[in-house]
Coordinates of C-alpha atoms in Angstrom, one line a residue:
M14 CA -61.1 -38.9 -8.9
T15 CA -58.9 -36.1 -8.8
K16 CA -56.2 -38.6 -10.3
Y17 CA -57.9 -38.5 -13.9
L18 CA -57.6 -34.6 -14.1
L19 CA -53.9 -34.6 -12.9
L20 CA -53.0 -37.1 -15.3
L21 CA -54.3 -35.5 -18.0
L22 CA -53.1 -32.3 -17.1
V23 CA -49.9 -33.3 -16.9
A24 CA -49.8 -36.1 -19.5
G25 CA -50.9 -33.5 -22.2
V26 CA -54.4 -35.2 -23.5
S27 CA -55.7 -32.5 -25.9
S28 CA -58.8 -30.9 -26.1
C29 CA -75.3 -41.1 -2.3
I30 CA -88.7 -45.0 10.5
T31 CA -88.3 -48.0 8.3
S32 CA -92.2 -48.3 7.6
S33 CA -94.4 -48.8 4.9
P34 CA -96.4 -45.4 5.0
N35 CA -98.9 -44.2 2.6
T36 CA -98.5 -40.7 1.4
I37 CA -100.6 -37.9 -0.1
T38 CA -100.4 -36.7 -3.8
K39 CA -97.6 -34.0 -3.7
S40 CA -95.7 -35.3 -0.7
K41 CA -95.4 -32.9 2.6
E42 CA -91.8 -34.2 3.3
L43 CA -90.1 -32.0 1.4
K44 CA -90.8 -28.2 0.0
G45 CA -90.4 -27.3 -3.8
D46 CA -90.0 -29.4 -6.7
V47 CA -87.4 -32.0 -6.0
F48 CA -85.3 -34.0 -8.4
Q49 CA -82.6 -35.5 -6.2
I50 CA -80.9 -35.4 -3.0
I51 CA -76.7 -36.5 -2.4
E52 CA -76.7 -36.9 1.6
K53 CA -73.2 -37.8 3.2
K54 CA -72.6 -38.4 6.7
Y55 CA -69.4 -37.0 8.4
Y56 CA -67.8 -37.7 11.8
A57 CA -67.1 -34.5 14.0
N58 CA -64.5 -33.6 15.6
L59 CA -63.8 -31.5 19.0
S60 CA -60.9 -29.0 18.8
K61 CA -60.0 -25.7 20.3
G62 CA -61.7 -23.5 17.7
G63 CA -64.8 -25.7 18.0
Y64 CA -66.4 -28.7 16.0
S65 CA -65.2 -29.5 12.9
I66 CA -66.5 -31.9 9.8
E67 CA -64.0 -34.7 9.8
Y68 CA -63.3 -35.4 5.8
E69 CA -61.8 -38.4 4.5
D70 CA -61.1 -40.2 1.3
N71 CA -64.3 -41.9 1.2
L72 CA -66.4 -41.7 -1.8
S73 CA -69.9 -43.2 -0.2
Y74 CA -72.9 -41.1 0.0
D75 CA -76.8 -41.9 -0.6
I76 CA -78.7 -40.8 -3.8
T77 CA -82.3 -40.6 -3.8
T78 CA -84.5 -39.3 -6.9
Y79 CA -88.3 -38.1 -6.5
D80 CA -91.2 -38.3 -8.6
S81 CA -92.9 -34.8 -9.9
Q82 CA -94.9 -35.5 -6.7
N83 CA -91.4 -35.4 -4.2
N84 CA -92.6 -39.0 -3.6
R85 CA -89.2 -41.2 -3.7
V86 CA -88.6 -43.3 -6.5
K87 CA -85.6 -44.8 -6.0
K88 CA -82.6 -44.3 -3.3
E89 CA -79.2 -45.6 -4.1
Y90 CA -76.3 -46.5 -1.5
I91 CA -72.7 -45.9 -2.8
N92 CA -69.9 -48.0 -1.0
R93 CA -66.6 -46.4 -0.3
E94 CA -65.0 -47.4 -4.0
G95 CA -67.9 -45.1 -5.4
E96 CA -69.7 -48.2 -6.6
V97 CA -73.7 -48.5 -6.2
F98 CA -73.8 -51.8 -4.0
W99 CA -77.6 -51.4 -2.9
Y100 CA -80.5 -49.6 -4.1
I101 CA -84.6 -49.8 -3.5
E102 CA -87.3 -48.9 -5.8
D103 CA -90.8 -47.5 -4.5
A104 CA -93.9 -47.3 -6.9
Y105 CA -97.1 -45.7 -6.0
D106 CA -101.0 -45.7 -7.3
A107 CA -102.2 -42.6 -9.1
N108 CA -103.2 -40.8 -5.5
G109 CA -99.2 -41.0 -4.1
N110 CA -100.1 -44.1 -1.7
L111 CA -96.8 -46.4 -1.9
I112 CA -98.0 -49.5 -3.4
S113 CA -94.7 -51.8 -3.3
K114 CA -91.1 -51.5 -2.1
S115 CA -88.4 -53.9 -3.8
S116 CA -84.9 -53.9 -2.2
F117 CA -81.4 -54.9 -4.9
F118 CA -78.9 -55.9 -3.3
D119 CA -75.6 -56.1 -6.0
H120 CA -78.4 -55.7 -8.6
Q121 CA -80.3 -58.6 -7.7
L122 CA -84.0 -58.6 -5.6
E123 CA -83.4 -59.3 -2.1
S124 CA -86.5 -58.6 -0.8
K125 CA -89.9 -57.0 -1.5
F126 CA -93.3 -55.4 -0.1
K127 CA -96.9 -55.0 -1.7
N128 CA -99.1 -52.8 0.3
R129 CA -103.3 -53.0 -0.2
I130 CA -104.5 -49.7 -0.3
E131 CA -108.3 -48.9 1.0
D132 CA -109.4 -45.7 1.5
D133 CA -106.2 -44.1 0.6
K134 CA -104.7 -46.1 3.7
V135 CA -102.4 -49.2 3.7
V136 CA -104.7 -52.3 5.5
E137 CA -102.1 -54.9 4.7
T138 CA -98.6 -55.4 3.8
T139 CA -96.9 -58.4 2.3
Y140 CA -93.4 -59.4 2.6
Y141 CA -91.5 -61.4 0.3
G142 CA -88.1 -63.3 0.3
K143 CA -85.5 -63.2 -2.8
D144 CA -87.0 -66.6 -3.3
G145 CA -90.2 -64.7 -4.6
K146 CA -92.1 -66.4 -1.5
I147 CA -94.0 -64.9 1.2
S148 CA -92.0 -64.4 4.4
R149 CA -94.5 -62.3 6.8
T150 CA -97.7 -60.1 6.9
S151 CA -98.6 -57.2 8.8
L152 CA -102.6 -56.0 9.0
R153 CA -102.9 -52.4 9.9
K154 CA -106.0 -51.8 12.2
Y155 CA -107.1 -47.7 12.3
E156 CA -108.6 -46.1 15.6
G157 CA -108.8 -42.3 14.2
D158 CA -106.6 -40.4 12.4
S159 CA -103.5 -40.1 15.3
L160 CA -103.7 -44.0 16.2
Y161 CA -102.6 -47.2 14.0
I162 CA -102.2 -51.0 15.2
V163 CA -100.1 -53.1 13.7
T164 CA -99.9 -56.7 13.6
E165 CA -97.2 -59.1 12.4
L166 CA -98.0 -62.2 11.3
D167 CA -95.6 -65.2 10.4
T168 CA -96.5 -67.5 7.1
T169 CA -98.8 -69.8 9.4
G170 CA -100.9 -66.7 10.7
A171 CA -99.3 -66.7 14.1
I172 CA -98.7 -63.3 15.8
Q173 CA -95.6 -62.3 16.4
M174 CA -95.8 -58.9 17.5
I175 CA -98.4 -55.7 17.7
S176 CA -96.8 -52.5 17.7
D177 CA -99.2 -49.4 18.6
I178 CA -98.3 -46.1 16.4
R179 CA -99.3 -42.9 17.5
K180 CA -99.3 -39.8 15.3
E181 CA -99.7 -35.9 15.5
E182 CA -100.5 -34.0 12.4
G183 CA -99.8 -36.9 10.2
K184 CA -96.2 -37.6 12.1
I185 CA -95.6 -40.7 14.1
V186 CA -94.4 -39.5 17.7
S187 CA -94.4 -42.9 19.3
M188 CA -94.0 -46.8 18.9
I189 CA -94.6 -49.1 21.6
D190 CA -93.9 -53.0 20.3
K191 CA -95.5 -55.8 22.5
F192 CA -95.5 -59.8 22.4
P193 CA -98.7 -61.8 21.1
T194 CA -99.2 -62.5 24.9
G195 CA -99.1 -58.1 25.2
K196 CA -95.8 -58.0 27.1
R197 CA -93.8 -54.8 26.1
K198 CA -91.1 -55.3 24.0
R199 CA -89.8 -51.8 22.9
S200 CA -91.0 -48.1 22.9
I201 CA -89.6 -45.4 20.5
K202 CA -91.1 -41.8 21.3
Y203 CA -90.3 -38.6 18.8
E204 CA -89.8 -34.6 19.9
L205 CA -90.5 -32.5 16.5
N206 CA -89.8 -29.5 16.3
S207 CA -91.9 -26.9 14.1
A208 CA -90.8 -28.0 10.3
G209 CA -91.8 -31.6 11.5
N210 CA -88.2 -33.0 11.9
I211 CA -87.2 -35.0 14.7
T212 CA -85.7 -33.4 17.5
K213 CA -85.4 -36.2 19.9
R214 CA -85.7 -39.8 19.9
V215 CA -85.7 -41.9 23.1
E216 CA -85.5 -45.9 22.4
E217 CA -86.3 -48.3 25.5
N218 CA -85.7 -51.7 25.9
F219 CA -87.9 -53.5 27.9
Q220 CA -86.2 -56.6 27.7
D221 CA -82.5 -55.3 29.1
G222 CA -83.5 -52.2 30.5
M223 CA -81.3 -50.2 27.7
L224 CA -82.6 -46.9 27.1
K225 CA -81.0 -44.9 24.0
V226 CA -81.4 -41.5 23.6
N227 CA -80.2 -39.3 20.4
H228 CA -80.9 -35.6 19.6
F229 CA -80.8 -33.8 16.5
E230 CA -80.7 -30.3 15.4
Y231 CA -81.0 -29.0 11.3
D232 CA -79.8 -25.9 9.3
Y233 CA -82.5 -25.2 6.5
D234 CA -82.5 -24.0 3.4
Q235 CA -84.5 -21.1 2.0
K236 CA -87.3 -23.4 1.0
G237 CA -87.3 -25.3 4.3
N238 CA -85.6 -28.2 3.4
W239 CA -82.5 -29.6 5.7
V240 CA -79.5 -29.4 4.4
K241 CA -77.7 -30.5 7.6
K242 CA -78.5 -32.4 10.0
Y243 CA -76.7 -32.4 13.4
H244 CA -76.0 -35.9 15.7
F245 CA -76.3 -35.5 19.4
S246 CA -75.2 -38.4 21.9
Q247 CA -77.3 -38.5 24.8
N248 CA -75.5 -36.1 26.8
K249 CA -75.8 -33.4 24.0
Q250 CA -72.0 -33.7 22.8
L251 CA -71.9 -33.5 18.3
Q252 CA -71.1 -37.3 16.9
Q253 CA -71.8 -36.7 13.3
V254 CA -73.2 -34.4 10.9
S255 CA -75.4 -35.4 7.5
V256 CA -75.0 -33.2 4.6
R257 CA -77.5 -33.0 1.7
N258 CA -77.1 -31.3 -1.6
I259 CA -80.7 -30.8 -2.8
I260 CA -81.1 -31.0 -6.5
Y261 CA -84.6 -28.8 -7.5
T262 CA -85.8 -29.6 -11.0
E263 CA -85.4 -25.7 -11.8
D264 CA -81.4 -26.0 -11.2
E265 CA -81.4 -27.1 -14.8
K266 CA -81.8 -23.7 -15.5
K267 CA -79.0 -22.2 -13.1
P268 CA -76.7 -20.0 -15.0
I269 CA -73.3 -20.6 -14.9
T270 CA -71.0 -17.1 -14.5
Q271 CA -67.5 -16.4 -13.6
N272 CA -69.2 -15.1 -10.1
T273 CA -71.2 -18.5 -9.4
I274 CA -68.1 -20.9 -9.7
L275 CA -65.3 -18.8 -8.6
G276 CA -63.5 -20.0 -5.2
E277 CA -62.4 -23.1 -3.3
W278 CA -64.2 -26.2 -5.0
F279 CA -63.1 -29.8 -2.9
I280 CA -64.1 -32.9 -4.8
F281 CA -66.4 -34.7 -3.6
G282 CA -65.7 -37.8 -1.2
T283 CA -62.1 -37.0 -0.9
K284 CA -60.4 -35.5 2.0
A285 CA -58.6 -32.1 0.5
D286 CA -58.2 -32.6 -2.9
K287 CA -59.8 -29.4 -4.5
L288 CA -60.0 -27.3 -7.3
V289 CA -59.2 -23.3 -6.7
L290 CA -60.6 -21.0 -9.4
N291 CA -58.9 -17.3 -8.4
D292 CA -60.7 -14.0 -10.1
D293 CA -57.5 -13.4 -11.9
Y294 CA -58.5 -16.6 -13.7
T295 CA -55.7 -18.5 -12.3
F296 CA -56.4 -21.9 -11.2
S297 CA -54.4 -24.1 -8.7
L298 CA -55.4 -28.5 -8.2
G299 CA -54.2 -31.0 -6.1
K300 CA -53.7 -30.4 -1.8
K301 CA -51.5 -28.4 0.2
E302 CA -49.1 -31.5 1.1
T303 CA -48.3 -32.3 -2.3
S304 CA -47.3 -30.3 -5.4
E305 CA -50.0 -28.4 -7.1
V306 CA -50.9 -27.9 -11.1
T307 CA -52.0 -24.5 -11.9
G308 CA -52.4 -22.8 -15.1
V309 CA -55.2 -20.4 -16.3
W310 CA -58.9 -20.6 -16.6
S311 CA -61.7 -19.5 -18.8
L312 CA -64.9 -20.1 -19.4
N313 CA -67.7 -20.2 -22.3
T314 CA -70.6 -18.9 -20.7
K315 CA -73.3 -19.4 -23.7
K316 CA -71.8 -23.3 -24.1
H317 CA -71.2 -23.6 -20.1
Q318 CA -67.9 -25.0 -20.4
L319 CA -64.5 -24.5 -18.0
I320 CA -61.6 -24.3 -19.8
L321 CA -58.2 -25.1 -17.8
K322 CA -54.8 -24.6 -19.4
Q323 CA -52.0 -25.7 -17.4
T324 CA -48.8 -23.5 -16.6
N325 CA -45.8 -24.3 -19.5
K326 CA -48.1 -26.9 -21.3
E327 CA -50.2 -26.3 -24.6
N328 CA -52.4 -28.5 -24.1
E329 CA -56.1 -27.7 -22.4
I330 CA -59.4 -29.7 -20.8
V331 CA -62.4 -28.9 -21.9
F332 CA -65.6 -29.4 -18.8
D333 CA -69.1 -29.2 -19.5
C334 CA -70.2 -27.8 -16.0
S335 CA -73.3 -27.1 -14.2
L336 CA -74.6 -26.1 -10.9
K337 CA -77.0 -28.5 -9.3
G338 CA -77.9 -27.3 -5.9
E339 CA -74.6 -26.3 -4.1
M340 CA -72.6 -28.5 -6.1
L341 CA -70.4 -28.0 -8.9
Y342 CA -70.4 -30.6 -12.2
L343 CA -68.1 -30.8 -14.4
Q344 CA -68.0 -33.7 -17.1
S345 CA -65.4 -34.1 -20.2
K346 CA -65.2 -36.5 -22.9
D347 CA -61.4 -37.3 -21.7
I348 CA -62.3 -38.1 -18.5
E349 CA -64.2 -41.4 -17.4
E350 CA -65.7 -39.9 -14.7
L351 CA -68.4 -37.5 -13.7
L352 CA -66.4 -34.9 -11.3
Q353 CA -68.5 -33.4 -8.5
L354 CA -67.4 -30.6 -6.5
E355 CA -68.6 -28.8 -3.1
K356 CA -68.0 -26.1 -0.8
R357 CA -67.0 -26.7 2.9
V358 CA -67.4 -25.8 6.2
L359 CA -64.2 -27.0 7.8
I360 CA -65.0 -25.2 11.2
L361 CA -68.4 -25.2 12.7
E362 CA -67.8 -21.8 14.6
G363 CA -69.6 -21.4 17.6
F364 CA -70.9 -24.6 17.8
I365 CA -68.9 -25.7 20.4
Q366 CA -70.6 -23.6 23.0
K367 CA -74.0 -23.8 21.9
V368 CA -73.8 -27.8 22.4
S369 CA -71.7 -27.9 25.3
E370 CA -74.2 -25.4 27.5
K371 CA -76.9 -27.7 26.7
A372 CA -75.3 -30.9 28.1
F373 CA -74.4 -29.0 31.3
L374 CA -78.1 -27.3 31.9
K375 CA -79.3 -30.1 34.1
K376 CA -78.8 -31.2 37.9
W377 CA -75.9 -33.7 38.3
K378 CA -74.9 -35.8 41.2
I379 CA -71.4 -35.6 42.5
Q380 CA -70.0 -39.0 43.0
D381 CA -68.2 -39.9 46.2
N382 CA -70.9 -37.9 48.4
K383 CA -74.0 -39.3 48.7
N384 CA -75.9 -36.3 49.5
A385 CA -74.6 -33.5 47.1
F386 CA -75.7 -32.4 43.8
I387 CA -74.2 -29.7 41.6
E388 CA -77.0 -27.9 38.9
F389 CA -75.9 -25.3 36.2
L390 CA -78.6 -22.7 35.2
P391 CA -78.9 -20.8 31.8
D392 CA -78.3 -17.5 33.7
D393 CA -74.4 -18.8 34.0
S394 CA -74.6 -19.4 37.8
F395 CA -74.5 -22.8 39.6
V396 CA -75.5 -23.9 42.8
I397 CA -74.2 -27.2 44.9
S398 CA -76.3 -28.7 47.2
S399 CA -77.5 -31.3 49.6
S400 CA -81.0 -32.9 50.0
T401 CA -81.8 -30.0 52.3
E402 CA -80.1 -27.2 51.6
V403 CA -77.7 -24.9 49.8
L404 CA -74.2 -25.9 50.4
E405 CA -72.3 -23.1 47.9
K406 CA -73.3 -21.1 44.8
G407 CA -71.3 -19.7 41.9
F408 CA -70.8 -18.7 38.5
W409 CA -69.7 -20.7 35.4
K410 CA -68.5 -20.5 31.4
L411 CA -67.4 -22.1 28.8
N412 CA -64.2 -21.3 27.1
D413 CA -63.7 -23.5 23.9
D414 CA -63.2 -27.0 25.9
M415 CA -62.4 -25.2 28.6
I416 CA -65.1 -24.6 31.9
L417 CA -64.6 -21.3 34.3
L418 CA -65.8 -21.7 37.6
R419 CA -65.9 -18.5 39.8
E420 CA -67.3 -17.7 43.3
D421 CA -68.5 -14.6 41.9
E422 CA -69.1 -12.6 38.5
K423 CA -66.3 -10.3 39.3
S424 CA -63.8 -12.8 40.6
K425 CA -60.7 -14.6 38.2
G426 CA -61.8 -17.9 39.0
G427 CA -60.2 -20.9 37.8
E428 CA -60.4 -22.7 34.3
F429 CA -60.9 -26.5 34.4
I430 CA -61.0 -29.7 31.7
Y431 CA -64.1 -31.4 31.0
D432 CA -65.0 -34.6 29.3
F433 CA -68.5 -36.4 28.9
N434 CA -68.7 -40.2 29.1
D435 CA -72.1 -41.5 28.6
K436 CA -74.2 -39.9 31.7
Y437 CA -70.9 -38.8 33.3
L438 CA -69.9 -35.7 33.4
K439 CA -65.8 -35.4 34.8
I440 CA -64.0 -31.9 35.7
F441 CA -60.3 -32.1 35.8
D442 CA -57.8 -29.6 36.7
T443 CA -55.1 -28.3 34.1
S444 CA -52.7 -31.1 35.5
G445 CA -55.1 -33.8 35.3
N446 CA -56.4 -34.7 38.5
I447 CA -59.9 -35.5 38.6
I448 CA -62.1 -32.5 40.9
F449 CA -65.3 -33.6 40.0
L450 CA -67.3 -37.2 38.5
L451 CA -71.0 -36.0 37.9
E452 CA -73.7 -38.5 36.9
E453 CA -76.8 -37.3 35.9
Y454 CA -79.5 -36.8 38.1
N455 CA -82.8 -38.7 37.9
E456 CA -85.4 -39.3 40.7
K457 CA -85.1 -42.9 40.8
M458 CA -81.6 -42.0 42.8
N459 CA -84.0 -40.7 45.9

C-alpha cells in the first residue's frame, strides 16, 4: 500500500471452538460496545534482547463485525494479497440465540447450518452442503446447566459420534468425543483465567496416543478485552502472538489532534513501511534501508484532514483521517485503498525471562542416567537427586538466552546455552558440547 502514497508524492499528484452455541442478549464474550475487531497473528522470534514479533509483507488478517448486542454477525478472512477469500455470516433470533451460520468461499455459499431453539437452548443443528442438501444433523440433550450431550447423525440417521461437553460459568471446560460403541476417540480440556479466556488446552487422541498441549497468556485493554494473545508450545516457549485492534462504537467520536497522531506509524501488513510524524511538523515516509520521502505535515482538526507536502515539491496530498481503536486510518480521493497504520512494539521486553522460567520450573529426568533427576525450583535453586537421595544442590538464573548454574549464591558459576525441543531440554557449554539432555518427568517413568 505504501507504493501508492510514494507514487503520488513523487509523481506530483495534486491536491482481517467450532460450535453452534446459543448466546444471551448482550453477549458476555466482549466488554463495552464493540463494532469491529481486526486480528492478525505473527510469529515470535527469540533474540538476545528478548522475544520480538516477526513482521513481514503480508496483508492477511481477520476482521469481525458485531451487532449492538456484541454478537458476531460477520467474519472475513483476508489473504496475503489483501483480498477477502472466505467469510462467515451469522443470524440471531430476538433473544440473541444463534439460529444460522453461512460460510462463503470466493463469494459462493460453501456450507450452512441452522439451529432449532427451545427455551433459549440449541436442541438440534442441521448442516447443509453447497448444493443445499442436508449433510448431517446433531442433537443436543442437556443435563442441568453444566453438561450437554451432542449426538452426530449422518443423512440416514445413523450415529457417527457422541460428545460429552461440560461447562462452568457458561464456558466449555472439557469435551470427550466417543464412537457409537462408546469407545473414546478424543478429549479436550481447557483451563481458564478469571477473564474467562483459555490459558491451557490439552488434547488427547485415544487412537494414536498423541497428546497436544498449548498454553496462552493475554494482555488486556482498559475495558477488559484482550488485545494480545501469546501462544506457547508445550514447553512454554513463545511461538506466536495474536494482536487485536478493537474498534468500539464510541471511536467514531475520537478527537484528532497533533498529539494523538504524533510518532512512528507502520503501515499495517508491511514489514517496515512507515510514516513518521515529528513534533516539528516534518515527516518521513519509507523504509530505513531505502531512500525516504520527506516533507512537512499539517493538520486541520475541524475537518479531520492530514496534509503532507513533500520537500522541494509544490504538490500536497490531503487525507481524511480517523482514529479507530489503536489504528490511524488515512483516506484520500487520490488513492484507491484505505491506509491502515499501527504503532508497534518490536521487542517484547522482559518476556523471555517470564516465558523461559515457566518452562524450566519442573522435574526433569537426566538421560543416560536411569536414576538421576534435576528439578528447577521457583526460589532459584535446583536439586539433582536419585530415586532415593539428594545428590547435589545449587542455584540457577536466566540471563537472556543463557542459563547460569552455581554451587551457591556467592560463587561465580558457569553460563550455558539451553534449547527446548518438544519435551526435551538440552543444555550445552559455550563450545556447543552437550552437558545435559533432559526429558520432562512424569510418573509413568517410575
